[in-house]
XYZ file of C-alpha atoms in Angstrom:
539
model
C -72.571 -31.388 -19.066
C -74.052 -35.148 -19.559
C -72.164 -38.489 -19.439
C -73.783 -39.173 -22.175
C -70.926 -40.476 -24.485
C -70.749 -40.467 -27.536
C -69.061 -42.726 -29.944
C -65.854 -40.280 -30.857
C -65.596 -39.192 -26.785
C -65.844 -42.841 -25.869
C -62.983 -43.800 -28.153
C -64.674 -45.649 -31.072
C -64.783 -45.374 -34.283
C -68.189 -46.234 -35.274
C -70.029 -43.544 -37.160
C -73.354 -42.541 -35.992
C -76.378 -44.683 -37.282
C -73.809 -47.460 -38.219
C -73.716 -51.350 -36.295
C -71.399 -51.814 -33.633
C -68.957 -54.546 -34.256
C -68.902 -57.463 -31.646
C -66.407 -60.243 -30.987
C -68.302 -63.744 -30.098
C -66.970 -65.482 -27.327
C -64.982 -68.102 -30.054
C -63.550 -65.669 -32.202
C -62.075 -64.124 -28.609
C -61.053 -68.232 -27.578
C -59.218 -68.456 -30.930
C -57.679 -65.159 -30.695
C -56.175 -65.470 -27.724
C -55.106 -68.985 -28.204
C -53.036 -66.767 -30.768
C -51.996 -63.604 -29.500
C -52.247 -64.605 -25.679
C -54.456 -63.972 -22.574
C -55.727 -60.176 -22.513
C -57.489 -58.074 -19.678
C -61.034 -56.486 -20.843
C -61.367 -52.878 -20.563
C -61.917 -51.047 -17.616
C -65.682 -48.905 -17.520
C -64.787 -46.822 -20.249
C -64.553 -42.726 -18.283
C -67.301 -40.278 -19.489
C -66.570 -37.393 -20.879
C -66.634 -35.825 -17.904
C -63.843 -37.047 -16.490
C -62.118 -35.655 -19.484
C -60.038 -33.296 -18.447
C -60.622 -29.648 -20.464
C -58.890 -26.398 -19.996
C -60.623 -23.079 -20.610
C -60.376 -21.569 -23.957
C -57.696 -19.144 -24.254
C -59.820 -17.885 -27.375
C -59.009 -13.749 -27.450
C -61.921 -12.035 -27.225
C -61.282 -9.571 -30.267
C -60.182 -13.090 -32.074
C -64.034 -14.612 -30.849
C -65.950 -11.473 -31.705
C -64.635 -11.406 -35.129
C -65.458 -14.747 -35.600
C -68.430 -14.250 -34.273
C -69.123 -11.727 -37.081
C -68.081 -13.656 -39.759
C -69.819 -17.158 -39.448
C -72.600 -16.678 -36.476
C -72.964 -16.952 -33.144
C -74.346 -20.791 -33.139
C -70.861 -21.392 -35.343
C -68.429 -20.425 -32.715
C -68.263 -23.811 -30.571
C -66.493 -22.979 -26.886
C -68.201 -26.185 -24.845
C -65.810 -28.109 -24.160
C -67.599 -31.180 -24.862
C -68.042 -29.799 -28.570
C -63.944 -28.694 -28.829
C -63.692 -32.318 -26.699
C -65.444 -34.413 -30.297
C -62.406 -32.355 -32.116
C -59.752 -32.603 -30.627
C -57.873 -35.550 -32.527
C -58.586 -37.839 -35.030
C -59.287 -41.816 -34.811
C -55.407 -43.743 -34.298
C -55.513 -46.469 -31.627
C -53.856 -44.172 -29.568
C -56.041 -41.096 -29.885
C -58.537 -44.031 -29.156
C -56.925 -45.302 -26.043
C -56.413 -41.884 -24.553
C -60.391 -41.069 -24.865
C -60.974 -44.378 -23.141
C -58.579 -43.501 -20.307
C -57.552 -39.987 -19.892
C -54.887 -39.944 -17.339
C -53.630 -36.601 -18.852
C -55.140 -33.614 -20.718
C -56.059 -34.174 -24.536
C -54.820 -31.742 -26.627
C -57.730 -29.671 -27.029
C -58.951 -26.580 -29.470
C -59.854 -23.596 -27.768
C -62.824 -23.082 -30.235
C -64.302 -24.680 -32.996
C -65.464 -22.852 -35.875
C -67.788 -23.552 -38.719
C -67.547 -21.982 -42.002
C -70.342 -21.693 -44.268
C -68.374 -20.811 -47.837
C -65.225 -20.446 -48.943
C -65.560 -16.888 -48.679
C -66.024 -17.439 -44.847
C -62.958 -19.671 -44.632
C -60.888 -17.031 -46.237
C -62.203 -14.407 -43.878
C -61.742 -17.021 -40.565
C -58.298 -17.026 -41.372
C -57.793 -13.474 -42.068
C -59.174 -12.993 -38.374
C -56.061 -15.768 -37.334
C -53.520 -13.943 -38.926
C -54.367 -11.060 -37.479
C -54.425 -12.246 -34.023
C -51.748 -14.960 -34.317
C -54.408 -17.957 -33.661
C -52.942 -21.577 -34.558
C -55.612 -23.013 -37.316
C -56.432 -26.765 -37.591
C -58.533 -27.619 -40.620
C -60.792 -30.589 -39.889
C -62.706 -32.819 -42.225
C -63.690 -36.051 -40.949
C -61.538 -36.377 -38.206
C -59.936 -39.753 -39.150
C -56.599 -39.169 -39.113
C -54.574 -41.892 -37.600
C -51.298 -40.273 -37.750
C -51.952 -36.714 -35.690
C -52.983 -34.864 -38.489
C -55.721 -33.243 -36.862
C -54.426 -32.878 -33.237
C -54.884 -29.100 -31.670
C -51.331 -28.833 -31.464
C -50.852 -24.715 -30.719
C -46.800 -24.686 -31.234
C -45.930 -20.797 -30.509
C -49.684 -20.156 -30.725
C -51.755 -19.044 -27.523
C -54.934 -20.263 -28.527
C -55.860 -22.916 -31.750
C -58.841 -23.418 -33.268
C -60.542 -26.408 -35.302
C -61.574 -25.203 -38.677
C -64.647 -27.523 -38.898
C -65.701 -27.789 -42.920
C -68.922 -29.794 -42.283
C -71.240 -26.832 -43.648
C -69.132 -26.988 -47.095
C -71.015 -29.834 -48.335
C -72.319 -29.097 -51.776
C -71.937 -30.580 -55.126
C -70.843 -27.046 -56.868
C -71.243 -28.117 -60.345
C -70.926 -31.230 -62.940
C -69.035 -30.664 -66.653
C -70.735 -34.419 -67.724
C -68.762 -33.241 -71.298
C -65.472 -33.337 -69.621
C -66.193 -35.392 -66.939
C -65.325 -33.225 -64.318
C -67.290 -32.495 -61.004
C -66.708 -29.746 -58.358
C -67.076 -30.658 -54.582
C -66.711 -28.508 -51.527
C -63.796 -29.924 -49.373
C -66.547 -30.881 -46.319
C -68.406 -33.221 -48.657
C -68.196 -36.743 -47.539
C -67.565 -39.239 -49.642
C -71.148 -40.787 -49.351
C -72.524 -37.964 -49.775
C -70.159 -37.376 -53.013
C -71.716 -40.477 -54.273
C -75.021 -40.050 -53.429
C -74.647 -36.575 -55.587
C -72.591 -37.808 -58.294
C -74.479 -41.105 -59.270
C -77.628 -38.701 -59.223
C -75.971 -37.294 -62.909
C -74.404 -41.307 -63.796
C -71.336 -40.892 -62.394
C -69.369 -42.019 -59.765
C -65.424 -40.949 -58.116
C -64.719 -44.612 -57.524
C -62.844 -43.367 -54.165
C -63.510 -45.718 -51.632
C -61.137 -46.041 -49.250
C -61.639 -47.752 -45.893
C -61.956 -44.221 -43.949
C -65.408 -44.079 -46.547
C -68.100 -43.651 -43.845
C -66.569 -40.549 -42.672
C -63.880 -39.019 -44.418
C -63.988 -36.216 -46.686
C -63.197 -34.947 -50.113
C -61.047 -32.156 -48.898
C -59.498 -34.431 -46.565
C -58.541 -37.024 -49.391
C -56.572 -34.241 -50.946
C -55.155 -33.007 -48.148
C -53.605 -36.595 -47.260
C -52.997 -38.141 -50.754
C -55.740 -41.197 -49.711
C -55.787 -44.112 -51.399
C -59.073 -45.757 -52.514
C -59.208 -49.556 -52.736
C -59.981 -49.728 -55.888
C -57.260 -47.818 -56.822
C -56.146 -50.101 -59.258
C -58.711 -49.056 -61.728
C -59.537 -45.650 -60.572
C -56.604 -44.134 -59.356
C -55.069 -42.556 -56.155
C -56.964 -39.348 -55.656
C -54.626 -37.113 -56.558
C -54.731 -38.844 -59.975
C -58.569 -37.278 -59.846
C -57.709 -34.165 -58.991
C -57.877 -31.815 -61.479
C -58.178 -28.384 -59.759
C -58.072 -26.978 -55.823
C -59.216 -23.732 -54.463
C -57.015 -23.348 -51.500
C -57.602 -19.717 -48.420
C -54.320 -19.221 -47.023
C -52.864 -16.600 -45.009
C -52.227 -14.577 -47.840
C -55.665 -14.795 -49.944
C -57.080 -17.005 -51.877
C -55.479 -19.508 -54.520
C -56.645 -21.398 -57.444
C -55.165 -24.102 -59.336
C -56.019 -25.586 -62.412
C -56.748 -24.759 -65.591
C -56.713 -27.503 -68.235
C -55.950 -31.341 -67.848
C -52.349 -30.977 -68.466
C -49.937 -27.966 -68.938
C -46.423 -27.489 -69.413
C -46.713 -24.385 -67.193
C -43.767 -24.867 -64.980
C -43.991 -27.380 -61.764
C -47.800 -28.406 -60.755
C -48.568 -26.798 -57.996
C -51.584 -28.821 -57.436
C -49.447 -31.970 -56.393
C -47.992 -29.085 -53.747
C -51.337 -28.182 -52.465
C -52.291 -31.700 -52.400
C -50.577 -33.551 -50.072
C -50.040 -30.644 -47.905
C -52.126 -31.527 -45.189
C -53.667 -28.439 -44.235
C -49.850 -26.426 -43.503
C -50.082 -24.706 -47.152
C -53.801 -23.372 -47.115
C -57.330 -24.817 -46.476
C -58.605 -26.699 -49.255
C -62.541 -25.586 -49.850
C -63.140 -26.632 -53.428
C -61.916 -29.510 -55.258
C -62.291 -30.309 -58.909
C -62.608 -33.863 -59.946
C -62.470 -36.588 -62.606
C -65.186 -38.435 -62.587
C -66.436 -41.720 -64.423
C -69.700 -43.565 -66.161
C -71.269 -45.564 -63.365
C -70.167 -48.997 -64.220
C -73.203 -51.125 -65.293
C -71.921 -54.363 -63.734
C -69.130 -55.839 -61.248
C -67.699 -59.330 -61.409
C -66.060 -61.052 -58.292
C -63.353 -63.623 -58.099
C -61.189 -64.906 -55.334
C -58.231 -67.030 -55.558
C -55.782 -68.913 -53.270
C -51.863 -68.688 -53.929
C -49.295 -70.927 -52.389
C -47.140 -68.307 -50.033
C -46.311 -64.517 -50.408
C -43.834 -64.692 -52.574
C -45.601 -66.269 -54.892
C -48.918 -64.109 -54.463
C -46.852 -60.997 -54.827
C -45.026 -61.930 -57.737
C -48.195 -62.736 -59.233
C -49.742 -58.976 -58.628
C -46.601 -58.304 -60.028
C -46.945 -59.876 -63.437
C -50.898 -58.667 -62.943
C -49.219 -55.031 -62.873
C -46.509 -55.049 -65.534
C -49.409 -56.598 -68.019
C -51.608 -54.173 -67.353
C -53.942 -56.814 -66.339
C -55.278 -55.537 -62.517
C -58.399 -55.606 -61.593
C -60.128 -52.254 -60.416
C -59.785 -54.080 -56.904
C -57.083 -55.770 -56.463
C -56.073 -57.002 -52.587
C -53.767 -59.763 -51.745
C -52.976 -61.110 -48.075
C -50.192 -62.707 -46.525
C -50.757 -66.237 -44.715
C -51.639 -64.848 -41.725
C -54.376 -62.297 -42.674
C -55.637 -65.177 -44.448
C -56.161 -67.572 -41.561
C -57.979 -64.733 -39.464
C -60.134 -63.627 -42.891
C -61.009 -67.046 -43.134
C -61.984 -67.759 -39.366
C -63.941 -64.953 -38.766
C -66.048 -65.474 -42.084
C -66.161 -68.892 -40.199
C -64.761 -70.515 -43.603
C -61.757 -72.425 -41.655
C -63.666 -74.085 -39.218
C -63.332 -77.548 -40.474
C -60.306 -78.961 -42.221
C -62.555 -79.238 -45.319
C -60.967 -76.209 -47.317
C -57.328 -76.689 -46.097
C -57.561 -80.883 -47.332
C -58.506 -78.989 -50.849
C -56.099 -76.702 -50.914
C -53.677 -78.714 -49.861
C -53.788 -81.358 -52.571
C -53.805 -79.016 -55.374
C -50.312 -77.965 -53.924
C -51.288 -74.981 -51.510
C -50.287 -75.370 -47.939
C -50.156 -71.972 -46.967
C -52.908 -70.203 -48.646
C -52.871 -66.176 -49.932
C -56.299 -64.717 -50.534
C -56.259 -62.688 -53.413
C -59.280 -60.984 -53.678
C -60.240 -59.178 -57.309
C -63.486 -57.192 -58.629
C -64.051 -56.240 -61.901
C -65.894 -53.099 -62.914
C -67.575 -52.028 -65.587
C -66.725 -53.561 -69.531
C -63.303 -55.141 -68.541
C -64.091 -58.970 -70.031
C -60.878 -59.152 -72.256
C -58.615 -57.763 -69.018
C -60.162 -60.307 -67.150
C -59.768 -63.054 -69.281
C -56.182 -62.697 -69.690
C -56.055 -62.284 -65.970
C -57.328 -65.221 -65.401
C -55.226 -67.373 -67.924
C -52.441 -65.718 -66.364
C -53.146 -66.070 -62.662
C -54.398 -70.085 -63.744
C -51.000 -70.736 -65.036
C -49.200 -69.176 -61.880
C -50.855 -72.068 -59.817
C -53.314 -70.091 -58.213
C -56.590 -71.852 -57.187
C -59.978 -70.399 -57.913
C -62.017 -69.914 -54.766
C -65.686 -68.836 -56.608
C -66.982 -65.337 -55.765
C -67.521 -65.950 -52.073
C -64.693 -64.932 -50.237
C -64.622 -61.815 -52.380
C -68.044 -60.591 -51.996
C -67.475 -61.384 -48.197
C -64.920 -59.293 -48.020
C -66.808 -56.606 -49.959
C -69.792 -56.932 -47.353
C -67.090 -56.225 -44.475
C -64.890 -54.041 -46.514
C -65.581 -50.968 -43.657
C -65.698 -53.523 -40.561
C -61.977 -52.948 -39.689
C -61.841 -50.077 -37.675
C -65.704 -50.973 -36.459
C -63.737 -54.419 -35.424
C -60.576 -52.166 -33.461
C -63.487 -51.026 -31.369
C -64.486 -54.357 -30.348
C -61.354 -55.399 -29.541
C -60.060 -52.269 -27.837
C -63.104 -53.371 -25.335
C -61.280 -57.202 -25.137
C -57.941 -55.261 -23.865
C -56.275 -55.774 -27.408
C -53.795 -53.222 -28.873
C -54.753 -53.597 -31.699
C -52.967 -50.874 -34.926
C -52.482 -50.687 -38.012
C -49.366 -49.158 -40.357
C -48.526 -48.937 -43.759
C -45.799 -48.016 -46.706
C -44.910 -48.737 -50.024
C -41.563 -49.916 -52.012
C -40.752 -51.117 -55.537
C -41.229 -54.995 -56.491
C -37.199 -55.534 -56.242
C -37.512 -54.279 -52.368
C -40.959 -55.724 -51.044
C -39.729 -59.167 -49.539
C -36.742 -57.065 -47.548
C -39.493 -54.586 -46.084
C -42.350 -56.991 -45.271
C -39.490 -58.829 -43.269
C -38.032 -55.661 -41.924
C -41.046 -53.943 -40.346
C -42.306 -58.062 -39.093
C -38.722 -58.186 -37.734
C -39.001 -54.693 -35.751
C -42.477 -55.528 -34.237
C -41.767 -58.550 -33.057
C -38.939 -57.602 -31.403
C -40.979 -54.604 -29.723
C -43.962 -56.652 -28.570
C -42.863 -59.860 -28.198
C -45.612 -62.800 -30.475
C -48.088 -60.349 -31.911
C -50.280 -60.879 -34.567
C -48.750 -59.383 -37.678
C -50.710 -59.617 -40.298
C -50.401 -57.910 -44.140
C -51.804 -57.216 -47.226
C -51.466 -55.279 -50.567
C -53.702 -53.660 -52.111
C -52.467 -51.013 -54.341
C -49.864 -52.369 -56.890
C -48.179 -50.293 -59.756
C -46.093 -51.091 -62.253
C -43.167 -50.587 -60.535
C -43.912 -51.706 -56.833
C -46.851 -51.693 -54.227
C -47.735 -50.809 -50.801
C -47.814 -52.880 -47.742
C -50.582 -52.488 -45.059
C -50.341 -54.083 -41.410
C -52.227 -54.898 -38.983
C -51.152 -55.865 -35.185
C -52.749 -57.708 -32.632
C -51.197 -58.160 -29.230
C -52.495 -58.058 -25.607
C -52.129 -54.307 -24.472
C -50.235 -54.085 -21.806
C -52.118 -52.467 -18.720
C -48.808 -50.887 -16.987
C -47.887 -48.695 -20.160
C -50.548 -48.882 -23.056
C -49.556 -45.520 -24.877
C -45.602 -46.830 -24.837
C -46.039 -50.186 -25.783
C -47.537 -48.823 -29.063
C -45.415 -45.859 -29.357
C -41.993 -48.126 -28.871
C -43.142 -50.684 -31.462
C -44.192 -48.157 -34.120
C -41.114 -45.984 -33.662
C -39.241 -49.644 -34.347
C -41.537 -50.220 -37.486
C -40.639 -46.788 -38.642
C -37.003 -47.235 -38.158
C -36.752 -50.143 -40.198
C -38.732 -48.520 -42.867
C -36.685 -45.371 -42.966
C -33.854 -47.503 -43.234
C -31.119 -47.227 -46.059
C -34.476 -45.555 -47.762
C -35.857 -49.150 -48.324
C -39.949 -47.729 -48.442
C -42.129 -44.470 -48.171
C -43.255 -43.700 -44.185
C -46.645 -43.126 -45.704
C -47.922 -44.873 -48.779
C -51.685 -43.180 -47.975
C -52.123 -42.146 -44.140
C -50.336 -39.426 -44.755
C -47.297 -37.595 -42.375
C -49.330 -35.954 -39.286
C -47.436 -35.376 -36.442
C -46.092 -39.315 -35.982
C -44.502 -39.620 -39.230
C -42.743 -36.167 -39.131
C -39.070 -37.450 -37.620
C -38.805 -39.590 -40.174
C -39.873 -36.955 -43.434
C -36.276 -36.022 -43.712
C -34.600 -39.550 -44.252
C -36.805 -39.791 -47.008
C -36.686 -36.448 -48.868
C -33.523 -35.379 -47.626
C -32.435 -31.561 -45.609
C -32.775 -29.901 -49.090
C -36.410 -31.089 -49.080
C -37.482 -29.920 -45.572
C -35.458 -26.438 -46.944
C -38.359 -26.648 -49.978
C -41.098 -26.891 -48.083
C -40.232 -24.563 -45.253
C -39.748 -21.961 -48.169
C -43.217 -22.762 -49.339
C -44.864 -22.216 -45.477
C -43.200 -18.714 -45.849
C -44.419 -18.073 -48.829
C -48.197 -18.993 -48.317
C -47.611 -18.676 -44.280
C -45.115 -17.097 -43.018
C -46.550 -16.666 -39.072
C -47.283 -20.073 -39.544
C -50.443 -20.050 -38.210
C -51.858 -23.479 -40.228
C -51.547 -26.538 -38.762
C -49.005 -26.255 -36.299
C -46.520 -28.968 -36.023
C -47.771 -31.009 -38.835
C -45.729 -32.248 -42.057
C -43.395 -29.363 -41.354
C -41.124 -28.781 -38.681
């Protein structure tokens, strides 16, 4: 084996081809000057030093496997179960950087050429009781991909990378069909080929996949104009343990409960998405920009309110709190004089909001009365620039957690959702619990997917890790932050990361013992040796 690293063994998130992120000396002055002094990284371990048990793969399991998809599909190196064996959350990070104890790991990893093959892989698991793990891009950040076995003795990583085609376009209905390993570049790339586009862009873009933006509910951020993706979905081919299963048939039936919104969402415990069936959409012929600057949250939110309840959003619509604002605006290098603060401040702003919008497509008479309306709620017109800077950056984030990982920063996000009535109790609720766990972090928030009826909240923390205990310092503070969201039922533990392993103690406050009693009858149904996705979603 080489110590060659690679960028998912090192513990980074940067996809191959793509620019590293770096951190100039006095963007780390300033943000330490907030957060406090940190300690860089230690040499970051090669993969060597990664410890990796041998598979425990049984050898009628791996010769049937073998049969099905090809030798040079079976993956047993432990360096290629190694780039598998979690997704992307600062902790699956951290624990890549500085393995002091053994990554849950798959004992194979298998690649599937068709649906057909999928279907037949996990006839093979069934019939030796092997724990499967479907994996798409790998960027779970709540242990949705971990090898967990449970009761299993071996797991493997169902890898969907070769189930990558475009199966077919209906331009009449505007529908599209995509195998579930097709990444959403790719899906793109393919789509705008016949003039249209899926308008799914969510921040995991780079790498995730279409199967895994059903499987998780994502979120795109334009989802004000586009929709959530299960809003696109308009069909699923599932394998499960007990054959294959379609769903799907017309764009709206009265033909009992949709079991599409049960397959989607499930996360990979109900089946193995292969094929998904889309809406799609004309390629807009234009985008307009605009930015704004609103005088505190409560104001900024109550003006995505009003944005919401008009029917007035625009297809991107992203508003952050104070803080998020400062650190937007120092690292564009836009607050480094007084200049824009002096101009803010005498048109009655003192502590600025961004609010950043883009327009797509024929949307002039939205906009207009967007405008007017946004005008007249005091907010400040800030040209295009901070908006088209933040669509130049838009996938920097996690590209930035690398860089900062390297300073000795924890550095995490979290996020949730709540109606309009409830938003000011949870943004101080989950603020409240962090800060009480790590002491003066950096909190900082945004929205950026509002409804009619409420919208979700997104944070990000900053604090200096602490060397002693890394994994616990994170582990206590999000176990507060979840606390305080599960709370008298204030918010949603997932608004679009989805439930994983991390959110799974706290599925019940939300949907109640008769709802863990639902979905445990639908793993028996579709499952029942519960050989999918062990210890994800359900317990």
């Amino acid at each position: 084996m080489t110590d060659s690293i690679d960028h998912r063994l090192r513990g980074a998130w940067t996809p191959d081809g793509a620019d590293a992120a770096h951190l100039t000396a006095k963007e780390l002055r300033w943000l330490r000057s907030r957060i406090g002094d940190t300690t860089p990284n230690d040499p970051v371990a090669p993969d060597s030093a990664i410890a990796t048990p041998a598979s425990q793969l049984p050898e009628k399991a791996r010769s049937a496997l073998t049969g099905i998809v090809g030798a040079g599909n079976v993956l047993e190196e432990p360096r290629e179960r190694l780039e598998r064996s979690g997704g992307l959350s600062y902790l699956d990070l951290l624990r890549r950087r500085h393995p002091t104890s053994g990554i849950p790991t798959p004992d194979a990893v298998v690649l599937p050429g068709s649906p057909l093959q999928v279907q037949q892989v996990l006839d093979v698991c069934v019939e030796n009781d092997v724990g499967v793990v479907p994996f798409g891009g790998g960027t779970s950040v709540v242990g949705g991909v971990t090898a967990f076995k449970g009761d299993k003795q071996a797991v493997i990583v169902l890898d969907l990378e070769r189930l990558n085609r475009l199966v077919s376009v209906d331009p009449i209905s505007r529908t599209a069909v995509l195998q579930a390993g097709v990444r959403a570049p790719d899906a793109e790339r393919m789509l705008s080929a016949h003039g249209f586009t899926l308008g799914h862009v969510p921040q995991s873009f780079e790498r995730a996949t279409i199967g895994g933006f059903a499987a998780t509910r994502s979120a795109g951020q334009a989802s004000s104009g586009y929709g959530r993706f299960e809003d696109m979905v308009t069909g699923v081919r599932l394998a499960t343990p007990r054959g294959e299963w379609e769903l799907g048939v017309a764009p709206a039936s009265a033909a009992g409960p949709d079991l599409r919104q049960l397959a989607i969402g499930s996360e990979g415990t109900l089946g193995v998405i292969t094929e998904v069936a889309v809406r799609v959409r004309p390629l807009p012929e234009n985008e307009h920009f605009e930015a704004f600057a609103v005088d505190g949250w409560e104001r900024g939110s109550g003006l995505v309110r009003q944005l919401a309840q008009q029917g007035l959003l625009a297809d991107i619509t992203r508003l952050s709190d104070v803080d998020e604002t400062q650190v937007q605006l120092q690292l564009a290098g836009t607050w480094k004089t007084s200049v824009l603060r002096r101009y803010l401040g005498a048109r009655g702003v003192d502590e600025p909001c961004l609010l950043v919008l883009s327009w797509h497509g024929d949307s002039a008479d939205r906009r207009k009365s967007a405008m007017r309306l946004l005008r007249s709620g005091g907010a400040i017109w800030l040209t295009s620039a901070p908006s088209r800077a933040w669509l130049r950056g838009r996938f920097g984030g996690p590209r930035q957690r690398d860089a900062l990982l390297d300073a000795g920063v924890c550095v995490e996000t979290l996020e949730t959702a709540t109606h309009w009535s409830k938003l000011g109790t949870l943004y101080d609720r989950v603020r409240t619990a962090l800060r009480r766990e790590l002491g003066h972090p950096l909190i900082m928030c945004h929205v950026s997917h509002a409804y009619e009826t409420g919208a979700s909240l997104y944070f990000t923390v900053l604090t200096p890790r602490d060397p002693q205990d890394p994994i616990g310092q994170w582990e206590r503070a999000k176990a507060a932050a979840c606390e305080a969201i599960s709370a008298d039922r204030v918010g949603t533990i997932s608004h679009h990361h989805a439930v994983g392993m991390d959110h799974a103690p706290y599925l019940t406050a939300e949907i109640g013992q008769l709802g863990d009693d639902v979905l445990a009858a639908a793993k028996r149904a579709v499952d029942p040796t519960g050989i999918l996705n062990p210890g994800k979603l359900i317990g």
